[in-house]
mmCIF file of C-alpha atoms in Angstrom:
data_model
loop_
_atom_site.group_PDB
_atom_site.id
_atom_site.type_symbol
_atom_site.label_atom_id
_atom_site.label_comp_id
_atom_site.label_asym_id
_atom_site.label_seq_id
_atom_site.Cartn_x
_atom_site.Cartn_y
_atom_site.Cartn_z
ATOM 1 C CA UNK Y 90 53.873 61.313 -2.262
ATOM 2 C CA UNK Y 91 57.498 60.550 -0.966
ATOM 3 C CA UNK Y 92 57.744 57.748 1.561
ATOM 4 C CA UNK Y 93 58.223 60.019 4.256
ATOM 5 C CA UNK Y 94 55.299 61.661 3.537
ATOM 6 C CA UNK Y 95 53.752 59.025 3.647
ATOM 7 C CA UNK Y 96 55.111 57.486 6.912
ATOM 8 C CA UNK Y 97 54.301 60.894 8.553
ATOM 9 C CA UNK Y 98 50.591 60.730 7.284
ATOM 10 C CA UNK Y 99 50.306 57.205 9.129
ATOM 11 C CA UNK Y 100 52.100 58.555 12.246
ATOM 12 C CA UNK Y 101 49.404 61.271 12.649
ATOM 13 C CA UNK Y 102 46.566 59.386 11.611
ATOM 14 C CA UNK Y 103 47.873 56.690 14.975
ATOM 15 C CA UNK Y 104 48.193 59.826 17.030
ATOM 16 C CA UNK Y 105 44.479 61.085 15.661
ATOM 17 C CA UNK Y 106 42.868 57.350 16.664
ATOM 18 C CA UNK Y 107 44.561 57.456 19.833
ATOM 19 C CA UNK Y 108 43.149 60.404 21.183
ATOM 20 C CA UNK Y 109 40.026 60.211 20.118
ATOM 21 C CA UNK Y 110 39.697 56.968 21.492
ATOM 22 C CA UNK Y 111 41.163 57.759 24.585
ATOM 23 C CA UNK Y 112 38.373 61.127 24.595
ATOM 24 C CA UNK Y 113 35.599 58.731 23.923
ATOM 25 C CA UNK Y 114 36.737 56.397 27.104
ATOM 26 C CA UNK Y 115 37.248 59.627 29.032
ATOM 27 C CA UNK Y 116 33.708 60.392 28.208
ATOM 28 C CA UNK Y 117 32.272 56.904 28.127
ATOM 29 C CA UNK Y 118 33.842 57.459 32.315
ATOM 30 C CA UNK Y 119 31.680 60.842 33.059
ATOM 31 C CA UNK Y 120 28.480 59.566 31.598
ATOM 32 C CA UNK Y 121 29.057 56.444 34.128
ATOM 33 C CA UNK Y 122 29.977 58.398 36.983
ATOM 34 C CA UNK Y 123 26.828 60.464 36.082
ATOM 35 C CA UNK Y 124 24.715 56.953 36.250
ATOM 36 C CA UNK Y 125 26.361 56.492 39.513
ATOM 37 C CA UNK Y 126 25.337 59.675 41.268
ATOM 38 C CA UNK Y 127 21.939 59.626 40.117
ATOM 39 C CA UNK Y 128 21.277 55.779 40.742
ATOM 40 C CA UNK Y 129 22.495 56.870 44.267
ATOM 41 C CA UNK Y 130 20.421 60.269 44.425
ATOM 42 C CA UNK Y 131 17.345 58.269 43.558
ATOM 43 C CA UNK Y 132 17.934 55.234 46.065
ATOM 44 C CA UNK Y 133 17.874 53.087 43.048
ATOM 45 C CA UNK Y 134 18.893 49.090 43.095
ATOM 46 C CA UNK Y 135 20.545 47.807 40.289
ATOM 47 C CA UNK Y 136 20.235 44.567 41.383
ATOM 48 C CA UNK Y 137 18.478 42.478 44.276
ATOM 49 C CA UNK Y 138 21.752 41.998 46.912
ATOM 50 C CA UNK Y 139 22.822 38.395 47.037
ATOM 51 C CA UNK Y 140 23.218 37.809 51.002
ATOM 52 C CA UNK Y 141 24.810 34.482 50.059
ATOM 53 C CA UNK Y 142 27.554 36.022 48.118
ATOM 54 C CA UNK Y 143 31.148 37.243 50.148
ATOM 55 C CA UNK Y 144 31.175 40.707 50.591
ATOM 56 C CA UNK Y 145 34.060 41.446 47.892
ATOM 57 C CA UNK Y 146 31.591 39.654 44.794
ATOM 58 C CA UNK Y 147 29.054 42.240 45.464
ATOM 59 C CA UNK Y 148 30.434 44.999 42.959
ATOM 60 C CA UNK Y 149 27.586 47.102 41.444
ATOM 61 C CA UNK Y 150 26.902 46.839 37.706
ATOM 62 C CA UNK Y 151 28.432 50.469 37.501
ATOM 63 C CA UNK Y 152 31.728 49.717 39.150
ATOM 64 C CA UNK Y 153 32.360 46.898 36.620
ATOM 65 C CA UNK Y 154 31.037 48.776 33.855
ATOM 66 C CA UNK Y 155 33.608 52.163 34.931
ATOM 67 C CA UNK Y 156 36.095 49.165 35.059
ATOM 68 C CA UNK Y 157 36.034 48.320 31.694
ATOM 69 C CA UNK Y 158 36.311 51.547 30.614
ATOM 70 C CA UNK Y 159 39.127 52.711 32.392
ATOM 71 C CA UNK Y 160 40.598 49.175 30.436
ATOM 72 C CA UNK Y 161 39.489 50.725 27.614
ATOM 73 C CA UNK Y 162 41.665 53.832 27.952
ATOM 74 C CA UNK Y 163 44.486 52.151 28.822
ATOM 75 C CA UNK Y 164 43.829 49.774 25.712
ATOM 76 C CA UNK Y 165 43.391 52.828 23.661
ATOM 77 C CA UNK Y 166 46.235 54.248 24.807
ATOM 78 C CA UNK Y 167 48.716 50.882 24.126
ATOM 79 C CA UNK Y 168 47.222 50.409 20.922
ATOM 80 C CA UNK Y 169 49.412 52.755 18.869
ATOM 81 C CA UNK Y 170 53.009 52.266 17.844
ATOM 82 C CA UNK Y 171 55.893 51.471 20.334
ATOM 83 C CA UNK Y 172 57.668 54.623 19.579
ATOM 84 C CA UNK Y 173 54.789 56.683 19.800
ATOM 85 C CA UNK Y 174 53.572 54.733 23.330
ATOM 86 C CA UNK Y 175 57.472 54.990 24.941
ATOM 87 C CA UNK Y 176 59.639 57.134 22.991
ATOM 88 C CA UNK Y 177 60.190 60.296 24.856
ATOM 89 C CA UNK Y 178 60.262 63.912 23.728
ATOM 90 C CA UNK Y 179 63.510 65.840 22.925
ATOM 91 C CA UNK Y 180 64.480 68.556 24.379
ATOM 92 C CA UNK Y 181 65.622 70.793 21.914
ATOM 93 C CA UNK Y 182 66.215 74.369 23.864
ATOM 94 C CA UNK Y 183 66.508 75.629 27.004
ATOM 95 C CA UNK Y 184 62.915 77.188 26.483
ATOM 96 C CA UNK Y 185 61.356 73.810 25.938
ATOM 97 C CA UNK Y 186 63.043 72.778 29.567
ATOM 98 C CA UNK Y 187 62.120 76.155 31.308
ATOM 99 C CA UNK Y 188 58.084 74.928 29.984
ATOM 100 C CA UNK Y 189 59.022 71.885 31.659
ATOM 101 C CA UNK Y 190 59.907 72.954 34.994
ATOM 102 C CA UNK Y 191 56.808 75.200 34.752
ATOM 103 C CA UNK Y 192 54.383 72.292 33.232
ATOM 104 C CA UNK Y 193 55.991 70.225 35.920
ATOM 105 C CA UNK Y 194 55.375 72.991 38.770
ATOM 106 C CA UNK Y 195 52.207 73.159 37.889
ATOM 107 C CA UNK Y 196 51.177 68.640 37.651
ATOM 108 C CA UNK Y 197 52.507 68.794 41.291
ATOM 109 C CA UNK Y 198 50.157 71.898 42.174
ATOM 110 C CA UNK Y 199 47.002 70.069 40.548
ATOM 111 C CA UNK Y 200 47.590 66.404 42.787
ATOM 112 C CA UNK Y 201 48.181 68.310 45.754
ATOM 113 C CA UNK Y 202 45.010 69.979 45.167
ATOM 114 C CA UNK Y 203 43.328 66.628 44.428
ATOM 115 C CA UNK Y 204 45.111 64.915 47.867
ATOM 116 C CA UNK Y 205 47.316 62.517 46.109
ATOM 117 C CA UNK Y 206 50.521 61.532 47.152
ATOM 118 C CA UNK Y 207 53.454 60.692 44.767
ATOM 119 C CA UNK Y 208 52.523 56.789 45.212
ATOM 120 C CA UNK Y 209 49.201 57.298 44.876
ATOM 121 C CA UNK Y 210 49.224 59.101 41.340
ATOM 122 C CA UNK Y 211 51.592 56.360 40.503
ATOM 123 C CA UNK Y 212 48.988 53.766 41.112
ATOM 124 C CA UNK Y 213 46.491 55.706 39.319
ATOM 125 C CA UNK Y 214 48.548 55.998 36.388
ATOM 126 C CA UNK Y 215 49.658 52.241 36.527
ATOM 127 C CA UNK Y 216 53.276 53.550 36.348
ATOM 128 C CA UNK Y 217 55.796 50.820 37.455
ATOM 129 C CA UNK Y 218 58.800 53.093 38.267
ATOM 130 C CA UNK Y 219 57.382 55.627 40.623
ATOM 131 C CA UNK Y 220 60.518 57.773 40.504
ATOM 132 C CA UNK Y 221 59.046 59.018 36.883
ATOM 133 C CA UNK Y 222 56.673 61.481 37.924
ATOM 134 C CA UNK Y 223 58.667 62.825 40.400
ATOM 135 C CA UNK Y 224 61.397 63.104 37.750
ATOM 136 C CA UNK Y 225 58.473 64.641 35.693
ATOM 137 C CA UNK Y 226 57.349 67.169 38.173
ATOM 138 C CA UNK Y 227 60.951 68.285 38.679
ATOM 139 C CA UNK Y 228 61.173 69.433 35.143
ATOM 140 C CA UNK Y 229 63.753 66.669 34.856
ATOM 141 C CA UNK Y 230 61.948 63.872 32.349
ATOM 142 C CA UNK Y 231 59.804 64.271 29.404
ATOM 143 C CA UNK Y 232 56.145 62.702 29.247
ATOM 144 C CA UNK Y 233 55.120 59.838 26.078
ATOM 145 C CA UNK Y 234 51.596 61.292 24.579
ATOM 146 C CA UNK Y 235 50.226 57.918 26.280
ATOM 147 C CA UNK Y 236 51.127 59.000 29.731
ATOM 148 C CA UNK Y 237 49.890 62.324 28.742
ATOM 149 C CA UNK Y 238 46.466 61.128 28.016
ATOM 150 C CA UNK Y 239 46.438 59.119 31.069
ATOM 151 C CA UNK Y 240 46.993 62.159 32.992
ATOM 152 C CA UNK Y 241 44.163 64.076 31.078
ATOM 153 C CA UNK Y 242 41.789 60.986 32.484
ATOM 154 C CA UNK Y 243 42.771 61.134 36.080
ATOM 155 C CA UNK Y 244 42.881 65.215 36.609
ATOM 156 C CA UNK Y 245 41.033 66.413 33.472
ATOM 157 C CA UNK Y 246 38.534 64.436 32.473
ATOM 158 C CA UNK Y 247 36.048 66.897 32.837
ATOM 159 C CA UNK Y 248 37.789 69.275 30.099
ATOM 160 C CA UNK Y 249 40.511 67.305 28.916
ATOM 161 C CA UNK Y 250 41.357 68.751 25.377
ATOM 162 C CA UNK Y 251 42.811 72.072 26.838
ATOM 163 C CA UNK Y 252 44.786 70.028 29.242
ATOM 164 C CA UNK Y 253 46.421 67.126 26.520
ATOM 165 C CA UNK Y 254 47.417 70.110 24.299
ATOM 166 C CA UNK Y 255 49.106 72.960 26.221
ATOM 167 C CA UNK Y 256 51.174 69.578 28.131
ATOM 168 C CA UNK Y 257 51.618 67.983 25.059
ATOM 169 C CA UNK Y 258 52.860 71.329 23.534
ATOM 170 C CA UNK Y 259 55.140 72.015 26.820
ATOM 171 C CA UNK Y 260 56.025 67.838 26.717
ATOM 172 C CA UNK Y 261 56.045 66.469 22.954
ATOM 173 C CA UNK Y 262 56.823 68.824 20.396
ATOM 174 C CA UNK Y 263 57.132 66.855 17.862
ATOM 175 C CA UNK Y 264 53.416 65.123 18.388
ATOM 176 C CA UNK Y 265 52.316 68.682 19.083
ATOM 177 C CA UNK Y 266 53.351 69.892 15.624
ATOM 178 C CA UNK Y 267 51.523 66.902 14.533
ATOM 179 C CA UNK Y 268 48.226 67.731 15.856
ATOM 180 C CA UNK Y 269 48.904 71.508 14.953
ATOM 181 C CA UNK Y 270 49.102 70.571 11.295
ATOM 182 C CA UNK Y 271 45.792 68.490 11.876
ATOM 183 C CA UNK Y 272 44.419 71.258 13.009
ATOM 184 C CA UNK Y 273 44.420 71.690 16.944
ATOM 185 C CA UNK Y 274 40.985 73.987 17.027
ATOM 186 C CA UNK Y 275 38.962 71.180 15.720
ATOM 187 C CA UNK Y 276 39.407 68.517 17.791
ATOM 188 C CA UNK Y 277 36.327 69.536 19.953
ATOM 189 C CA UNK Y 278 34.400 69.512 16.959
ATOM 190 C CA UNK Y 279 35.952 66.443 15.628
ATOM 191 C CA UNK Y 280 35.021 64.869 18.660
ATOM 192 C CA UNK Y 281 31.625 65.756 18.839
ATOM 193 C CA UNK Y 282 30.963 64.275 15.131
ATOM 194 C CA UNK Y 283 32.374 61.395 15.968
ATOM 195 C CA UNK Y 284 30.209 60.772 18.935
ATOM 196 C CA UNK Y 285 27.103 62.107 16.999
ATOM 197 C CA UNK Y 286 28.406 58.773 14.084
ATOM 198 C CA UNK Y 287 28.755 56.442 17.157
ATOM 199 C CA UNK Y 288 25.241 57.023 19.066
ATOM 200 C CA UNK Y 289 23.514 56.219 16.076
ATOM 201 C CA UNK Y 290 24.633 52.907 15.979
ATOM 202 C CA UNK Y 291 23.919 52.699 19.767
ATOM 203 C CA UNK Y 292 20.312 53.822 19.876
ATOM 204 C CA UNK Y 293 19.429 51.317 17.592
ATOM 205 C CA UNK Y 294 19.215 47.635 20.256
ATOM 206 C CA UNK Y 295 17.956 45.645 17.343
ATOM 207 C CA UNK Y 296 21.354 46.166 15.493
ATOM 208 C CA UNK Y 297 22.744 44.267 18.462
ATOM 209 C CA UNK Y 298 20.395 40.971 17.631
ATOM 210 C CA UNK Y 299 21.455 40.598 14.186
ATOM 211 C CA UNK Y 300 24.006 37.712 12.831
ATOM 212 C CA UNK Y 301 27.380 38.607 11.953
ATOM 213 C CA UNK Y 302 26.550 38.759 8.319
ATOM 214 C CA UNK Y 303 23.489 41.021 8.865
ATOM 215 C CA UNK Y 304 25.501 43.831 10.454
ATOM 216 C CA UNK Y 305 28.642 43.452 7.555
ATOM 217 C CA UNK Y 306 25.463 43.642 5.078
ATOM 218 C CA UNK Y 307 24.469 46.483 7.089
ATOM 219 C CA UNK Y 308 27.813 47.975 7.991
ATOM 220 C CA UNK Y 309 28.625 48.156 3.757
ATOM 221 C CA UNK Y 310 25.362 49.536 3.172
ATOM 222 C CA UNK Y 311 25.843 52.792 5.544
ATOM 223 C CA UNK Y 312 29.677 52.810 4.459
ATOM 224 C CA UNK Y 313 28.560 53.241 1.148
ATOM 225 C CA UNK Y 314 25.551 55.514 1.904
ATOM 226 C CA UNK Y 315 28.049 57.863 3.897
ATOM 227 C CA UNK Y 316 30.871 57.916 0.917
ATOM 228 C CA UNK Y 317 27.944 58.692 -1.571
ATOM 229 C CA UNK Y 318 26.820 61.576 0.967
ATOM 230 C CA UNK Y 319 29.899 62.697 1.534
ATOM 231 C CA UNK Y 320 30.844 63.145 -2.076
ATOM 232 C CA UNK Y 321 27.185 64.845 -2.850
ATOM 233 C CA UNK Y 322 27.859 67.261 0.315
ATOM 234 C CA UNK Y 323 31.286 68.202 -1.019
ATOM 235 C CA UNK Y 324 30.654 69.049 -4.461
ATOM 236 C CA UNK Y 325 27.964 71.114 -3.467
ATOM 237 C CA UNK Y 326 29.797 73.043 -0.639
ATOM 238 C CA UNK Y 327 32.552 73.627 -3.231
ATOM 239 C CA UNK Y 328 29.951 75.221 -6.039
ATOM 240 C CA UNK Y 329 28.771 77.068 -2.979
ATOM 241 C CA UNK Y 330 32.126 78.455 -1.968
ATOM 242 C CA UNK Y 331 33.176 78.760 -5.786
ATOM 243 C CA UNK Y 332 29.921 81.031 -6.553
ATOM 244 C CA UNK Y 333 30.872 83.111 -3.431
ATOM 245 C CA UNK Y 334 34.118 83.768 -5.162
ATOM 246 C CA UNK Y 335 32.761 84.627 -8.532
ATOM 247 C CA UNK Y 336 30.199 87.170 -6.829
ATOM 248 C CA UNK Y 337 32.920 88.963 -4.624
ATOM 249 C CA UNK Y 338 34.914 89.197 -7.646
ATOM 250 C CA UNK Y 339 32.305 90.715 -9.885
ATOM 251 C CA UNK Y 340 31.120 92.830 -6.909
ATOM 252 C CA UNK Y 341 34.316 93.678 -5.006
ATOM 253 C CA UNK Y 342 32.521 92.583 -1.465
ATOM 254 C CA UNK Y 343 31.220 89.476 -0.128
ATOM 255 C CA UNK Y 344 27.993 88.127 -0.828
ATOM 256 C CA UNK Y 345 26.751 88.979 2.970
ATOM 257 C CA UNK Y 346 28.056 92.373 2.672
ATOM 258 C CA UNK Y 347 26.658 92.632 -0.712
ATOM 259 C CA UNK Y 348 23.213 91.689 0.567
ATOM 260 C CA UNK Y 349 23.354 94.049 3.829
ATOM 261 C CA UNK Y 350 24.165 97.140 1.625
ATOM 262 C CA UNK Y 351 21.289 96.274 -0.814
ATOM 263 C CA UNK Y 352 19.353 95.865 2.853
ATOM 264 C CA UNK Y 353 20.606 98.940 3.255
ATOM 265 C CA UNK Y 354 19.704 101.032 0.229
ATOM 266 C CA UNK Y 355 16.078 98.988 0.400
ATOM 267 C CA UNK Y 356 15.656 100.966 3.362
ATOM 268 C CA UNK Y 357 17.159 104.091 2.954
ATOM 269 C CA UNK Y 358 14.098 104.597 0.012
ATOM 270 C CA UNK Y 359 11.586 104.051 2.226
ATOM 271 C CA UNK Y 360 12.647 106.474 4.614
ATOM 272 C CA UNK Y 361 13.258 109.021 2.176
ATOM 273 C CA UNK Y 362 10.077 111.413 1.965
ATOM 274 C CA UNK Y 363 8.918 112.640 -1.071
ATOM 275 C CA UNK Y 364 9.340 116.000 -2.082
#
């Protein structure tokens, strides 16, 4: 593998972490917002109110908790490369820019819808310069996959893979293509796994009480347990796929069409009266 090959297998493995992370925070966000409407629903108190505190100290458990996570997505989102976090897209043809205008038509559509003035999606975004996104919505300045994925948490979290790919695809080419060759479709599914792998460690509270040796003992233990699975798995999926090919070569059809025609035959006999 050249050196460039290499360099681009980094670069998209970065670009990988960083959205899934930034995914998990945006999800980590709707199952506390959830908390917070039902805790409200029910009349439920957190905690006993402290009269003797100033009204400012008296943040709910919630609000500090969605606090930390919105940190988190901005952490996740700064803790790539410098090129990949402020390096802008270029643009190449006058198709990319006509996307742009469109893309950018259509940001300024969605935070009207939402109420928000320029300043005010500034703020949300933490963007210093608040000429940017109304450079941005002119169709007159490219977006950095970072801002991109802050967007997706302020006016997509609800659905926010459709959203990061057709801007990133109107905004970022090059990280686009990236993702492409990962394999765009996935990423739902990706996702998902990767949740799946991360609540097991969270519904287990005792893994929280042991010493920081007892969780590296424990933490080599699965890693090796999941390598050994994940070679077992793999071999057999390939003598799987690998007997599928010998059969449809021997039969001229795959094995599922194989086995509805001999369905078929089955029952075209026991319709057939006798004579």
């Amino acid at each position: 593998m050249s050196a460039k090959d290499e360099d681009d297998k980094q670069r998209a493995r970065r670009i990988e972490g960083m959205l899934m992370d930034a995914l998990h925070a945006m999800k980590s966000m709707d199952q506390v917002a959830e908390l917070e409407k039902t805790s409200g629903a029910d009349g439920a108190v957190l905690t006993p109110p402290d009269h003797t505190r100033p009204a400012e100290d008296e943040e709910s458990l919630l609000g500090r908790i969605a606090g930390l996570t919105e940190s988190a997505l901005r952490f996740a989102a700064r803790s790539t490369d410098t090129s990949l976090r402020v390096g802008r897209a270029l643009i190449n043809s006058q198709d990319q820019l006509r996307m742009m205008l469109a893309a950018g038509k259509s940001l300024k559509d969605i935070r009207e819808v939402a109420g928000l003035t320029l300043t005010e999606m500034s703020e949300a975004l933490n963007l210093r310069d608040k000429t940017i996104l109304e450079a941005i919505e002119n169709g007159t300045s490219t977006l950095s996959f970072e801002l991109i994925l802050r967007l997706a948490a302020l006016i997509a979290r609800n659905d926010p893979v459709p959203f990061i790919l057709r801007t990133t695809r109107n905004y970022n080419p090059e990280v686009w293509q990236i993702l492409d060759d990962w394999g765009v479709g996935r990423l739902p599914l990706q996702f998902e796994r990767e949740r799946e792998f991360i609540n097991i460690f969270r519904r287990h509270d005792d893994a929280r009480n042991l010493s920081d040796e007892g969780f590296r003992k424990v933490l080599e233990f699965t890693r090796q347990s999941f390598e050994m699975s994940l070679h077992f798995i793999e071999e057999q999926e390939r003598e799987t796929a690998d007997l599928k090919a010998r059969l449809e070569q021997t039969t001229g059809q795959a094995p599922e069409q194989a086995k509805s025609g001999t369905s078929a035959n089955k029952a075209s006999r026991a319709t057939r009266k006798p004579r």
